[in-house]
Short mmCIF file of C-alpha atoms in Angstrom, two decimals:
data_model
loop_
_atom_site.label_atom_id
_atom_site.label_comp_id
_atom_site.label_asym_id
_atom_site.label_seq_id
_atom_site.Cartn_x
_atom_site.Cartn_y
_atom_site.Cartn_z
CA MET A 14 6.75 7.18 35.67
CA SER A 15 9.26 4.34 36.04
CA PHE A 16 6.37 1.88 35.57
CA TYR A 17 5.71 3.45 32.15
CA PHE A 18 9.25 2.69 31.01
CA LYS A 19 9.12 -0.81 32.52
CA LEU A 20 5.96 -1.36 30.51
CA GLN A 21 7.60 -0.14 27.29
CA PHE A 22 10.54 -2.46 27.98
CA ARG A 23 8.13 -5.39 28.43
CA ARG A 24 6.42 -4.49 25.14
CA ILE A 25 9.75 -4.64 23.32
CA GLU A 26 10.51 -8.00 24.96
CA ARG A 27 7.14 -9.31 23.81
CA LYS A 28 7.80 -8.05 20.27
CA PHE A 29 11.07 -10.01 20.21
CA LEU A 30 9.30 -13.12 21.46
CA GLU A 31 6.64 -12.66 18.78
CA ILE A 32 9.25 -12.93 16.03
CA GLY A 33 10.81 -15.94 17.75
CA LEU A 34 13.80 -14.18 19.28
CA LYS A 35 14.95 -14.42 22.89
CA PRO A 36 14.74 -10.84 24.30
CA LEU A 37 18.34 -10.94 25.57
CA ILE A 38 19.61 -11.86 22.10
CA GLY A 39 17.39 -9.15 20.61
CA PHE A 40 18.84 -6.51 22.89
CA ILE A 41 22.35 -7.58 21.85
CA ILE A 42 21.60 -7.83 18.11
CA ILE A 43 19.87 -4.45 17.72
CA PRO A 44 22.92 -2.34 18.79
CA ILE A 45 25.19 -4.53 16.64
CA ILE A 46 22.96 -3.95 13.60
CA PHE A 47 22.84 -0.24 14.39
CA ILE A 48 26.64 0.04 14.64
CA PHE A 49 27.17 -2.06 11.52
CA PHE A 50 24.61 -0.06 9.54
CA SER A 51 26.03 3.30 10.70
CA LYS A 52 29.64 2.27 10.02
CA TYR A 53 28.70 1.02 6.56
CA LEU A 54 26.76 4.20 5.80
CA PHE A 55 29.63 6.49 6.77
CA TYR A 56 32.17 4.27 5.00
CA ARG A 57 30.12 4.10 1.77
CA PHE A 58 28.92 7.71 1.82
CA PRO A 59 31.35 9.85 3.85
CA SER A 60 29.00 12.85 3.71
CA SER A 61 26.12 10.92 5.36
CA GLY A 62 26.43 13.16 8.39
CA TYR A 63 24.07 15.63 6.75
CA LEU A 64 21.34 13.04 6.19
CA TYR A 65 22.00 10.71 9.16
CA PRO A 66 20.23 12.94 11.74
CA ILE A 67 17.04 12.71 9.64
CA LEU A 68 16.72 9.02 10.60
CA SER A 69 16.71 9.98 14.26
CA ILE A 70 14.30 12.85 13.68
CA LEU A 71 11.91 10.46 11.91
CA ILE A 72 11.80 8.32 15.07
CA SER A 73 11.13 11.41 17.19
CA PHE A 74 8.37 12.37 14.75
CA LYS A 75 6.77 8.98 15.36
CA LEU A 76 6.96 9.51 19.13
CA SER A 77 5.37 12.95 18.73
CA GLU A 78 2.21 11.46 17.22
CA LYS A 79 -0.76 13.44 18.53
CA ARG A 80 -3.06 10.65 19.68
CA ARG A 81 -0.24 8.95 21.55
CA ASN A 82 0.72 12.22 23.24
CA ASP A 83 -2.88 13.07 24.10
CA PHE A 84 -3.11 9.69 25.83
CA LEU A 85 0.12 10.31 27.79
CA ASN A 86 -1.20 13.74 28.72
CA THR A 87 -4.28 12.21 30.29
CA LEU A 88 -2.15 9.76 32.30
CA PHE A 89 0.57 12.02 33.69
CA ASN A 90 0.78 15.50 35.11
CA PHE A 91 2.42 18.26 33.08
CA ALA A 92 5.94 17.87 34.52
CA ASN A 93 6.04 14.06 34.31
CA TYR A 94 4.61 14.06 30.80
CA HIS A 95 7.42 16.31 29.55
CA LYS A 96 10.04 14.31 31.43
CA ILE A 97 8.79 11.12 29.76
CA ARG A 98 8.78 12.72 26.32
CA LEU A 99 12.31 14.05 26.77
CA ILE A 100 13.66 10.75 28.09
CA GLU A 101 12.11 8.60 25.36
CA ASN A 102 13.23 10.97 22.60
CA TYR A 103 16.80 10.87 23.92
CA ILE A 104 16.77 7.08 24.37
CA PHE A 105 16.42 6.80 20.59
CA ALA A 106 18.47 9.87 19.60
CA THR A 107 21.54 9.31 21.83
CA PRO A 108 23.13 6.55 19.69
CA PHE A 109 22.78 8.82 16.62
CA ILE A 110 24.24 11.80 18.50
CA ILE A 111 27.23 9.73 19.71
CA PHE A 112 27.87 8.35 16.23
CA LEU A 113 27.83 11.83 14.70
CA LEU A 114 30.41 12.92 17.28
CA LEU A 115 32.59 9.91 16.51
CA GLU A 116 32.45 10.78 12.81
CA ASN A 117 33.41 14.41 13.56
CA PHE A 118 30.05 15.90 12.64
CA TYR A 119 29.97 18.15 15.70
CA PHE A 120 27.55 20.75 14.37
CA GLU A 121 25.05 18.10 13.20
CA SER A 122 25.36 16.32 16.56
CA LEU A 123 24.59 19.53 18.42
CA GLY A 124 21.71 20.30 16.05
CA LEU A 125 20.21 16.86 16.57
CA THR A 126 20.47 17.24 20.36
CA PHE A 127 18.53 20.50 20.11
CA VAL A 128 15.88 19.26 17.64
CA THR A 129 15.31 16.11 19.72
CA ALA A 130 14.51 18.23 22.77
CA LEU A 131 12.30 20.53 20.69
CA LEU A 132 10.32 17.64 19.25
CA SER A 133 9.45 16.42 22.75
CA PHE A 134 7.26 19.54 23.07
CA ILE A 135 5.50 19.09 19.75
CA LYS A 136 2.47 17.00 18.86
CA ILE A 137 2.18 15.95 15.25
CA LYS A 138 -1.12 14.89 13.77
CA GLN A 139 -0.19 12.10 11.41
CA SER A 140 -3.61 11.66 9.86
CA TRP A 141 -4.86 14.54 7.83
CA ASN A 142 -7.97 15.35 5.89
CA LEU A 143 -6.22 16.05 2.60
CA LYS A 144 -6.88 13.07 0.34
CA ILE A 145 -3.87 12.12 -1.75
CA PRO A 146 -5.15 10.88 -5.12
CA THR A 147 -3.76 7.55 -6.32
CA PRO A 148 -4.01 5.72 -9.64
CA PHE A 149 -4.92 2.54 -7.71
CA LYS A 150 -8.51 3.38 -6.74
CA LYS A 151 -9.81 0.10 -8.20
CA PHE A 152 -7.13 -2.02 -6.51
CA PRO A 153 -7.52 -1.68 -2.75
CA PHE A 154 -5.68 -1.75 -0.54
CA GLU A 155 -1.88 -2.30 -0.35
CA PHE A 156 -0.84 0.13 -3.07
CA ILE A 157 -3.36 2.80 -2.05
CA VAL A 158 -2.06 2.85 1.54
CA GLY A 159 1.58 2.43 0.52
CA PHE A 160 1.45 5.12 -2.15
CA ARG A 161 -0.10 7.62 0.26
CA LYS A 162 2.60 6.89 2.84
CA THR A 163 5.46 7.26 0.37
CA PHE A 164 4.09 9.57 -2.34
CA PHE A 165 6.89 12.14 -1.81
CA ILE A 166 9.52 9.57 -2.89
CA PHE A 167 8.11 9.10 -6.41
CA PRO A 168 9.06 12.57 -7.73
CA ILE A 169 12.63 11.84 -6.54
CA ILE A 170 12.66 8.49 -8.38
CA TYR A 171 11.34 10.07 -11.59
CA PHE A 172 13.86 12.88 -11.21
CA PHE A 173 16.68 10.30 -11.03
CA CYS A 174 15.29 8.69 -14.16
CA PHE A 175 15.14 12.03 -15.98
CA LYS A 176 18.68 12.84 -14.84
CA ALA A 177 19.86 9.44 -16.11
CA PHE A 178 18.77 10.30 -19.65
CA LYS A 179 20.13 13.81 -19.44
CA ILE A 180 23.62 12.73 -18.41
CA GLN A 181 23.37 9.39 -20.25
CA ASN A 182 23.95 7.35 -17.08
CA PHE A 183 22.36 3.94 -17.56
CA ASN A 184 23.08 2.79 -14.00
CA LEU A 185 21.16 5.71 -12.55
CA GLY A 186 18.21 4.87 -14.81
CA LEU A 187 18.36 1.24 -13.74
CA PHE A 188 18.52 2.33 -10.11
CA SER A 189 15.25 4.28 -10.50
CA LEU A 190 13.58 1.13 -11.87
CA ILE A 191 14.87 -0.96 -8.95
CA ALA A 192 13.74 1.77 -6.54
CA VAL A 193 10.13 1.44 -7.74
CA TYR A 194 10.11 -2.29 -6.98
CA LEU A 195 11.91 -1.86 -3.65
CA LEU A 196 9.38 0.76 -2.61
CA SER A 197 6.45 -1.41 -3.73
CA PHE A 198 8.00 -4.28 -1.79
CA LEU A 199 7.72 -2.22 1.41
CA TYR A 200 3.92 -2.14 1.08
CA TYR A 201 3.60 -5.84 1.80
CA PRO A 202 5.47 -7.34 4.79
CA LYS A 203 3.05 -6.17 7.50
CA PRO A 204 0.06 -8.53 7.73
CA GLU A 205 -3.41 -7.00 7.58
CA ASN A 206 -6.18 -7.87 10.02
CA ILE A 207 -7.54 -11.38 9.40
CA TYR A 208 -10.98 -9.89 8.61
CA PHE A 209 -9.63 -8.47 5.34
CA VAL A 210 -8.68 -11.96 4.19
CA TRP A 211 -11.77 -13.65 5.63
CA ILE A 212 -14.09 -11.46 3.52
CA TYR A 213 -12.87 -13.04 0.25
CA SER A 214 -15.11 -15.71 -1.23
CA THR A 215 -12.33 -17.37 -3.21
CA ASP A 216 -10.06 -20.32 -2.52
CA SER A 217 -6.51 -19.79 -1.33
CA LYS A 218 -4.97 -20.30 -4.78
CA ALA A 219 -7.23 -17.70 -6.43
CA PHE A 220 -6.69 -15.32 -3.52
CA LEU A 221 -2.90 -15.48 -3.86
CA LEU A 222 -3.11 -15.11 -7.62
CA LYS A 223 -5.33 -12.04 -7.24
CA LYS A 224 -2.96 -10.45 -4.73
CA ILE A 225 0.08 -11.10 -6.95
CA MET A 226 -1.67 -9.84 -10.09
CA ASN A 227 -2.76 -6.66 -8.28
CA ALA A 228 0.81 -6.05 -7.10
CA LEU A 229 2.21 -6.55 -10.60
CA ILE A 230 -0.41 -4.33 -12.26
CA CYS A 231 0.01 -1.54 -9.70
CA SER A 232 3.82 -1.64 -9.77
CA SER A 233 3.68 -1.62 -13.58
CA ILE A 234 1.57 1.55 -13.53
CA ILE A 235 4.45 3.26 -11.69
CA SER A 236 7.37 1.57 -13.43
CA LEU A 237 6.21 1.55 -17.06
CA PRO A 238 7.26 5.16 -17.87
CA ILE A 239 10.76 4.38 -16.53
CA LEU A 240 10.87 1.02 -18.27
CA PHE A 241 9.83 2.40 -21.68
CA SER A 242 12.29 5.25 -21.40
CA LEU A 243 15.12 2.85 -20.52
CA VAL A 244 14.29 0.60 -23.45
CA LEU A 245 14.09 3.62 -25.76
CA PHE A 246 17.27 5.40 -24.67
CA PHE A 247 19.48 2.50 -23.59
CA ASN A 248 18.43 -0.30 -25.97
CA GLY A 249 21.91 -1.74 -25.90
CA ASN A 250 21.30 -2.94 -22.34
CA LEU A 251 18.02 -4.78 -22.88
CA TRP A 252 19.18 -7.91 -21.05
CA LEU A 253 20.05 -5.95 -17.92
CA ILE A 254 16.72 -4.14 -18.00
CA LEU A 255 14.93 -7.49 -18.39
CA ALA A 256 16.92 -8.95 -15.48
CA VAL A 257 15.87 -6.07 -13.20
CA LEU A 258 12.26 -6.44 -14.33
CA ILE A 259 12.29 -10.17 -13.52
CA PHE A 260 13.94 -9.44 -10.15
CA GLY A 261 11.18 -6.90 -9.39
CA ILE A 262 8.45 -9.39 -10.28
CA LEU A 263 10.09 -12.08 -8.14
CA LEU A 264 10.53 -9.63 -5.28
CA LEU A 265 6.84 -8.73 -5.17
CA THR A 266 5.63 -12.29 -5.74
CA SER A 267 7.88 -13.66 -3.02
CA ILE A 268 7.02 -11.05 -0.38
CA ILE A 269 3.28 -11.69 -0.86
CA LEU A 270 3.80 -15.44 -0.52
CA ALA A 271 6.16 -14.97 2.43
CA LYS A 272 3.65 -12.74 4.20
CA TYR A 273 0.77 -15.19 3.87
CA SER A 274 2.99 -18.17 4.76
CA THR A 275 2.88 -17.03 8.40
CA PHE A 276 -0.40 -15.12 8.27
CA PRO A 277 -1.96 -13.73 10.46
CA SER A 278 1.33 -13.56 12.39
CA GLU A 279 4.31 -11.61 11.15
CA MET A 280 7.23 -13.46 9.59
CA ASN A 281 9.42 -15.03 12.27
CA LEU A 282 13.18 -14.71 12.42
CA LEU A 283 13.93 -17.94 10.53
CA GLN A 284 11.59 -17.02 7.67
CA GLY A 285 13.03 -13.52 7.65
CA ILE A 286 16.54 -14.94 7.28
CA ILE A 287 15.44 -17.32 4.50
CA TYR A 288 13.81 -14.41 2.72
CA GLY A 289 16.83 -12.15 3.21
CA ILE A 290 19.14 -14.78 1.68
CA SER A 291 16.81 -15.03 -1.35
CA ILE A 292 17.06 -11.31 -1.99
CA TRP A 293 20.84 -11.46 -1.62
CA ILE A 294 21.11 -14.50 -3.90
CA PRO A 295 18.09 -14.23 -6.30
CA PRO A 296 18.44 -17.78 -7.77
CA MET A 297 17.40 -18.94 -4.27
CA PHE A 298 13.89 -17.71 -5.20
CA LEU A 299 13.57 -20.92 -7.23
CA ILE A 300 13.49 -22.78 -3.91
CA THR A 301 11.95 -20.22 -1.57
CA ILE A 302 8.99 -19.18 -3.76
CA PRO A 303 7.58 -22.74 -3.96
CA TYR A 304 8.32 -23.12 -0.21
CA PHE A 305 6.42 -19.94 0.71
CA TYR A 306 3.62 -20.79 -1.74
CA LYS A 307 3.05 -24.19 -0.13
CA HIS A 308 2.87 -22.70 3.36
CA SER A 309 0.69 -19.76 2.26
CA LYS A 310 -1.78 -22.06 0.57
CA THR A 311 -2.13 -24.30 3.62
CA ASN A 312 -2.36 -21.28 5.89
CA LEU A 313 -5.01 -19.51 3.85
CA GLU A 314 -7.08 -22.67 3.40
CA ASN A 315 -7.84 -22.50 7.13
CA ILE A 316 -9.27 -19.02 6.70
CA LEU A 317 -10.84 -19.10 3.26
CA GLU A 318 -12.09 -22.64 2.63
CA MET B 148 -30.76 -23.00 7.58
CA ILE B 149 -27.78 -23.08 9.92
CA SER B 150 -27.62 -25.99 12.34
CA ILE B 151 -25.33 -25.71 15.35
CA LYS B 152 -24.69 -28.85 17.39
CA ASN B 153 -22.70 -29.15 20.62
CA LEU B 154 -20.57 -26.14 19.89
CA SER B 155 -17.85 -25.57 22.48
CA LYS B 156 -15.02 -23.10 22.56
CA SER B 157 -12.25 -22.62 25.09
CA TYR B 158 -9.44 -20.12 25.46
CA GLY B 159 -6.88 -22.03 27.51
CA ASN B 160 -8.70 -23.19 30.64
CA ASN B 161 -11.51 -20.72 30.14
CA GLN B 162 -14.45 -22.44 28.44
CA VAL B 163 -16.48 -19.67 26.83
CA LEU B 164 -19.09 -21.80 25.03
CA LYS B 165 -20.38 -25.09 26.44
CA ASN B 166 -22.19 -27.52 24.12
CA VAL B 167 -24.37 -24.90 22.49
CA SER B 168 -26.97 -26.16 20.01
CA CYS B 169 -29.60 -24.37 17.93
CA ASP B 170 -31.14 -24.06 14.45
CA LEU B 171 -31.29 -20.73 12.66
CA SER B 172 -33.82 -20.45 9.83
CA LYS B 173 -34.06 -18.23 6.78
CA GLY B 174 -36.24 -15.13 7.01
CA LYS B 175 -35.85 -14.87 10.78
CA VAL B 176 -34.14 -12.38 13.04
CA TYR B 177 -32.44 -13.83 16.12
CA GLY B 178 -31.37 -11.77 19.08
CA PHE B 179 -28.62 -12.80 21.47
CA VAL B 180 -28.36 -11.17 24.86
CA GLY B 181 -26.12 -11.71 27.84
CA GLU B 182 -23.65 -9.99 30.08
CA ASN B 183 -20.22 -8.89 28.84
CA GLY B 184 -18.10 -11.99 28.37
CA ALA B 185 -21.13 -14.30 28.21
CA GLY B 186 -19.94 -15.66 24.86
CA LYS B 187 -22.03 -13.78 22.26
CA THR B 188 -19.12 -12.51 20.16
CA THR B 189 -17.33 -15.86 20.44
CA LEU B 190 -20.47 -17.62 19.18
CA PHE B 191 -20.64 -15.20 16.22
CA LYS B 192 -16.97 -15.68 15.42
CA CYS B 193 -17.39 -19.48 15.49
CA ILE B 194 -20.35 -19.28 13.08
CA ALA B 195 -18.30 -17.00 10.82
CA ASP B 196 -15.40 -19.46 11.03
CA LEU B 197 -13.13 -16.79 12.44
CA GLU B 198 -12.45 -19.05 15.44
CA THR B 199 -11.73 -22.74 15.68
CA TYR B 200 -14.22 -24.73 17.76
CA ASP B 201 -15.37 -28.18 18.85
CA GLY B 202 -18.75 -29.37 17.63
CA GLU B 203 -20.59 -28.91 14.37
CA ILE B 204 -21.95 -26.04 12.33
CA LYS B 205 -23.83 -27.16 9.21
CA SER B 206 -25.57 -25.22 6.48
CA GLU B 207 -26.82 -25.62 2.91
CA TYR B 208 -23.79 -23.67 1.66
CA GLN B 209 -20.54 -25.35 0.68
CA VAL B 210 -18.51 -22.64 2.41
CA LEU B 211 -20.80 -20.93 4.92
CA LYS B 212 -18.52 -17.95 5.60
CA ASN B 213 -18.75 -16.87 1.94
CA HIS B 214 -22.44 -16.07 2.54
CA ILE B 215 -21.98 -14.22 5.82
CA GLY B 216 -21.70 -10.48 6.34
CA PHE B 217 -20.14 -9.88 9.73
CA LEU B 218 -20.48 -6.48 11.38
CA GLN B 219 -18.07 -6.51 14.29
CA THR B 220 -18.56 -4.57 17.53
CA ASN B 221 -15.54 -2.45 16.68
CA PRO B 222 -15.15 -2.58 12.89
CA ILE B 223 -11.57 -2.63 11.66
CA PHE B 224 -10.22 -0.08 9.21
CA MET B 225 -6.86 0.52 7.63
CA SER B 226 -5.13 3.86 7.76
CA LEU B 227 -5.19 6.15 4.71
CA ILE B 228 -8.17 4.40 3.13
CA THR B 229 -11.25 6.40 2.16
CA GLY B 230 -14.80 5.23 2.77
CA TRP B 231 -15.24 4.62 -0.96
CA GLU B 232 -12.08 2.50 -1.14
CA TYR B 233 -13.17 0.48 1.90
CA LEU B 234 -16.49 -0.31 0.21
CA LYS B 235 -14.64 -1.20 -3.00
CA LEU B 236 -12.43 -3.65 -1.09
CA LEU B 237 -15.43 -5.38 0.48
CA SER B 238 -17.18 -5.55 -2.91
CA ILE B 239 -14.14 -6.91 -4.74
CA ALA B 240 -13.79 -9.60 -2.09
CA ARG B 241 -17.22 -10.92 -3.11
CA ASN B 242 -16.76 -10.34 -6.85
CA ILE B 243 -19.26 -7.48 -6.96
CA LYS B 244 -18.46 -5.12 -9.83
CA ASN B 245 -20.96 -2.29 -9.18
CA ASP B 246 -19.18 0.56 -7.44
CA ASP B 247 -21.76 3.31 -7.61
CA PHE B 248 -21.62 3.68 -3.84
CA GLU B 249 -22.72 7.32 -3.70
CA LYS B 250 -26.15 6.33 -5.00
CA ARG B 251 -26.57 3.82 -2.18
CA ASN B 252 -25.03 6.00 0.51
CA ILE B 253 -28.18 6.15 2.63
CA PHE B 254 -26.26 7.14 5.77
CA ASN B 255 -24.83 10.21 4.00
CA LEU B 256 -21.26 9.23 4.84
CA PRO B 257 -18.35 11.32 3.51
CA LEU B 258 -17.06 8.51 1.29
CA ASP B 259 -14.19 10.59 -0.10
CA GLN B 260 -12.65 11.08 3.35
CA TYR B 261 -10.22 8.81 5.18
CA THR B 262 -12.03 6.39 7.49
CA GLU B 263 -9.66 7.27 10.35
CA ASN B 264 -11.33 10.67 10.45
CA TYR B 265 -14.79 9.09 10.86
CA SER B 266 -16.58 9.12 14.21
CA THR B 267 -17.36 5.79 15.95
CA GLY B 268 -20.93 5.84 14.63
CA MET B 269 -19.84 6.68 11.09
CA MET B 270 -17.36 3.80 11.11
CA LYS B 271 -20.09 1.40 12.19
CA LYS B 272 -22.45 2.67 9.48
CA LEU B 273 -19.74 2.34 6.82
CA ALA B 274 -18.95 -1.21 7.90
CA PHE B 275 -22.67 -2.04 7.87
CA MET B 276 -23.05 -0.53 4.40
CA GLY B 277 -20.08 -2.62 3.27
CA ILE B 278 -21.62 -5.94 4.25
CA LEU B 279 -25.00 -4.90 2.79
CA LEU B 280 -23.34 -4.19 -0.58
CA GLN B 281 -21.91 -7.73 -0.52
CA LYS B 282 -25.45 -9.14 -0.89
CA ASN B 283 -24.98 -11.76 1.80
CA ASP B 284 -27.51 -14.43 2.81
CA ILE B 285 -26.68 -14.31 6.50
CA TYR B 286 -25.98 -11.17 8.53
CA ILE B 287 -24.23 -11.25 11.87
CA LEU B 288 -24.57 -7.88 13.56
CA ASP B 289 -22.57 -7.61 16.76
CA GLU B 290 -23.82 -4.53 18.62
CA PRO B 291 -25.04 -2.70 15.48
CA PHE B 292 -26.69 0.10 17.47
CA ASN B 293 -23.70 1.00 19.65
CA GLY B 294 -22.42 4.54 19.10
CA VAL B 295 -24.87 5.18 16.27
CA ASP B 296 -27.18 8.22 16.35
CA ILE B 297 -30.91 7.76 16.94
CA HIS B 298 -31.85 8.59 13.31
CA SER B 299 -29.52 5.95 11.94
CA ASN B 300 -30.75 3.44 14.54
CA ILE B 301 -34.24 3.85 13.08
CA LEU B 302 -32.79 3.27 9.60
CA ILE B 303 -30.89 0.18 10.79
CA LEU B 304 -34.10 -1.27 12.23
CA GLU B 305 -35.83 -0.71 8.87
CA ILE B 306 -32.93 -2.36 7.02
CA ILE B 307 -33.16 -5.40 9.31
CA ALA B 308 -36.90 -5.62 8.58
CA LYS B 309 -36.12 -5.46 4.85
CA LEU B 310 -33.50 -8.22 5.17
CA LYS B 311 -36.05 -10.39 6.93
CA SER B 312 -38.57 -9.81 4.13
CA LEU B 313 -35.87 -10.86 1.64
CA ASN B 314 -35.62 -14.23 3.46
CA LYS B 315 -32.17 -13.50 4.92
CA THR B 316 -31.06 -14.83 8.29
CA VAL B 317 -30.08 -12.09 10.75
CA LEU B 318 -28.26 -12.61 14.05
CA ILE B 319 -28.01 -9.60 16.35
CA SER B 320 -26.50 -8.95 19.73
CA SER B 321 -27.36 -5.80 21.61
CA HIS B 322 -27.26 -4.44 25.11
CA ILE B 323 -30.23 -2.22 24.31
CA PHE B 324 -33.19 -4.52 24.86
CA SER B 325 -35.74 -2.23 23.21
CA THR B 326 -33.98 -2.46 19.84
CA LEU B 327 -34.09 -6.26 19.94
CA ASN B 328 -37.71 -6.08 21.05
CA ASP B 329 -38.50 -4.17 17.86
CA CYS B 330 -36.80 -6.38 15.31
CA CYS B 331 -36.28 -9.93 16.60
CA ASP B 332 -38.43 -13.02 16.16
CA GLU B 333 -36.61 -14.89 18.88
CA ILE B 334 -34.18 -13.92 21.63
CA ARG B 335 -31.69 -16.24 23.28
CA LEU B 336 -30.23 -15.41 26.65
CA ILE B 337 -26.62 -16.59 26.96
CA LYS B 338 -25.37 -17.21 30.47
CA ASN B 339 -22.07 -18.88 31.38
CA GLY B 340 -21.50 -20.01 27.80
CA GLN B 341 -24.86 -21.72 27.40
CA PHE B 342 -28.30 -20.84 26.08
CA HIS B 343 -30.04 -20.18 29.36
CA LYS B 344 -33.38 -19.33 27.81
CA THR B 345 -35.01 -18.99 24.37
CA VAL B 346 -37.95 -16.62 24.17
CA GLN B 347 -40.43 -16.00 21.34
CA LYS B 348 -41.69 -12.52 20.43
CA GLU B 349 -44.84 -12.70 22.55
CA ASN B 350 -42.81 -13.25 25.72
CA PHE B 351 -40.08 -10.62 25.20
CA SER B 352 -41.50 -8.41 27.95
CA LEU B 353 -41.28 -11.30 30.43
CA LEU B 354 -37.64 -11.86 29.50
CA GLU B 355 -36.85 -8.17 29.90
CA GLU B 356 -38.47 -8.17 33.33
CA GLU B 357 -36.57 -11.29 34.36
CA MET B 358 -33.28 -9.79 33.17
CA ARG B 359 -33.97 -6.59 35.02
CA LYS B 360 -34.61 -8.49 38.26
CA PHE B 361 -31.50 -10.58 37.77
CA VAL B 362 -29.21 -7.70 36.82
CA VAL B 363 -30.47 -5.07 39.24
CA GLY B 364 -31.55 -7.27 42.19
CA ASN B 365 -30.70 -5.38 45.36
CA LYS B 366 -27.43 -4.01 43.92
CA ILE B 367 -28.67 -0.39 43.93
CA SER B 368 -29.45 -0.45 47.64
CA ALA B 369 -25.99 -1.93 48.23
CA LEU B 370 -24.59 1.33 46.84
CA GLU B 371 -26.12 3.15 49.81
CA ILE B 372 -26.71 6.30 47.76
CA GLU B 373 -28.10 9.10 49.91
#
């Protein structure tokens, strides 16, 4: 059993090395980020204690994945299997439980402790037969996969938009537009298998153009109702709406270029930092987009041409 | 025609292919046999330009890989993608507009279901259908019969015969000798990263016998089964 955890530890170390980070530094940075993020969350939204445990439960859900658990079941006897599941669930949940206690959310902390234990006995099948329809049938594959993974968020975004018009809150409306682009952005960072690039019979420039056009068309399908409504109901703020639209376009264009600049590997730490700065200071895109484009083109030429 | 000259490939200190040379003509079906790790898949990946290599691979096409359909031993699929969407992706990649896949669904695959719910054989058939829809000139089929039911194996053999009649080049690897016996014009035995032997159709039975002797030898008696 201890070998299993040693192996998991080694896997995490390898993951750090893959993104160009020394494991020791990684193990120091992760808790710092966690503490910073949690502190910020509770400072910004004092009632986060009700939602905070959900983050931990989502991790436990991931660990409860059926195929993974079936595999562990074949490796270990009944007692050891349940010990492993309990230990790994609590490894991830303990920091959340402690933080809830520190923020005086005692009931939530106790609830999370209980749910974490409960989830170690449950197997969750994450692939199901029910096909979720998407409006992106003709544009495989990023938006199809992404939409099916996050479909439950779209009604919330549209509800925010509807609420914005009802209470005449422009910022809330603008937030729903930004949310569409931020969500679409999440569909791109993870590189696909090289085979799905290799199959294209185009040059690298045409390939990148096609990917960017697809992203812009698909994101427009989702954002246009919000955009039109904003223009219609808040036409005094056209410049702000336009600025958000341009930011969204730059966000999607840049993440596609950034992804293929290191393809088939994931973005390393340095590129991640460069990209993060660009999002924080959008005018930086003027430098980073040509930088990522140059590297993507060279990278893809090796695969496509 | 594809012309391979002095093709070598190493992974670190492990040289998988050693100065391999051969010509592959149109309208012919080539079989590649060898033990696990002999270098068959590496050879296919080099031809498909999915691996870097030393040596030369020439063809009449400006970009050879754009004319290749590559069926991998374990085809790769994304999560939450249906069979229909997978076929659409492969078609789009080769600028093929026609997406009436149901009409051409000869393997009776449930195209409206997620591919992750497919069985191993169904995945292989879907991937095979995908590269057929691309209308390639060269087909590389790495273990096309593995995990596929006997009825579909018969269909695959017929498809290979059809591809040959359409003047396509087909490269196949298989561990089931009888399937190669049925469809190949020439079989190459790969041993230690080199072409150990090239055999024409009339001598396939001799090759099979030689392989049997080499593989089995006196290993069964060493087991001391009683």
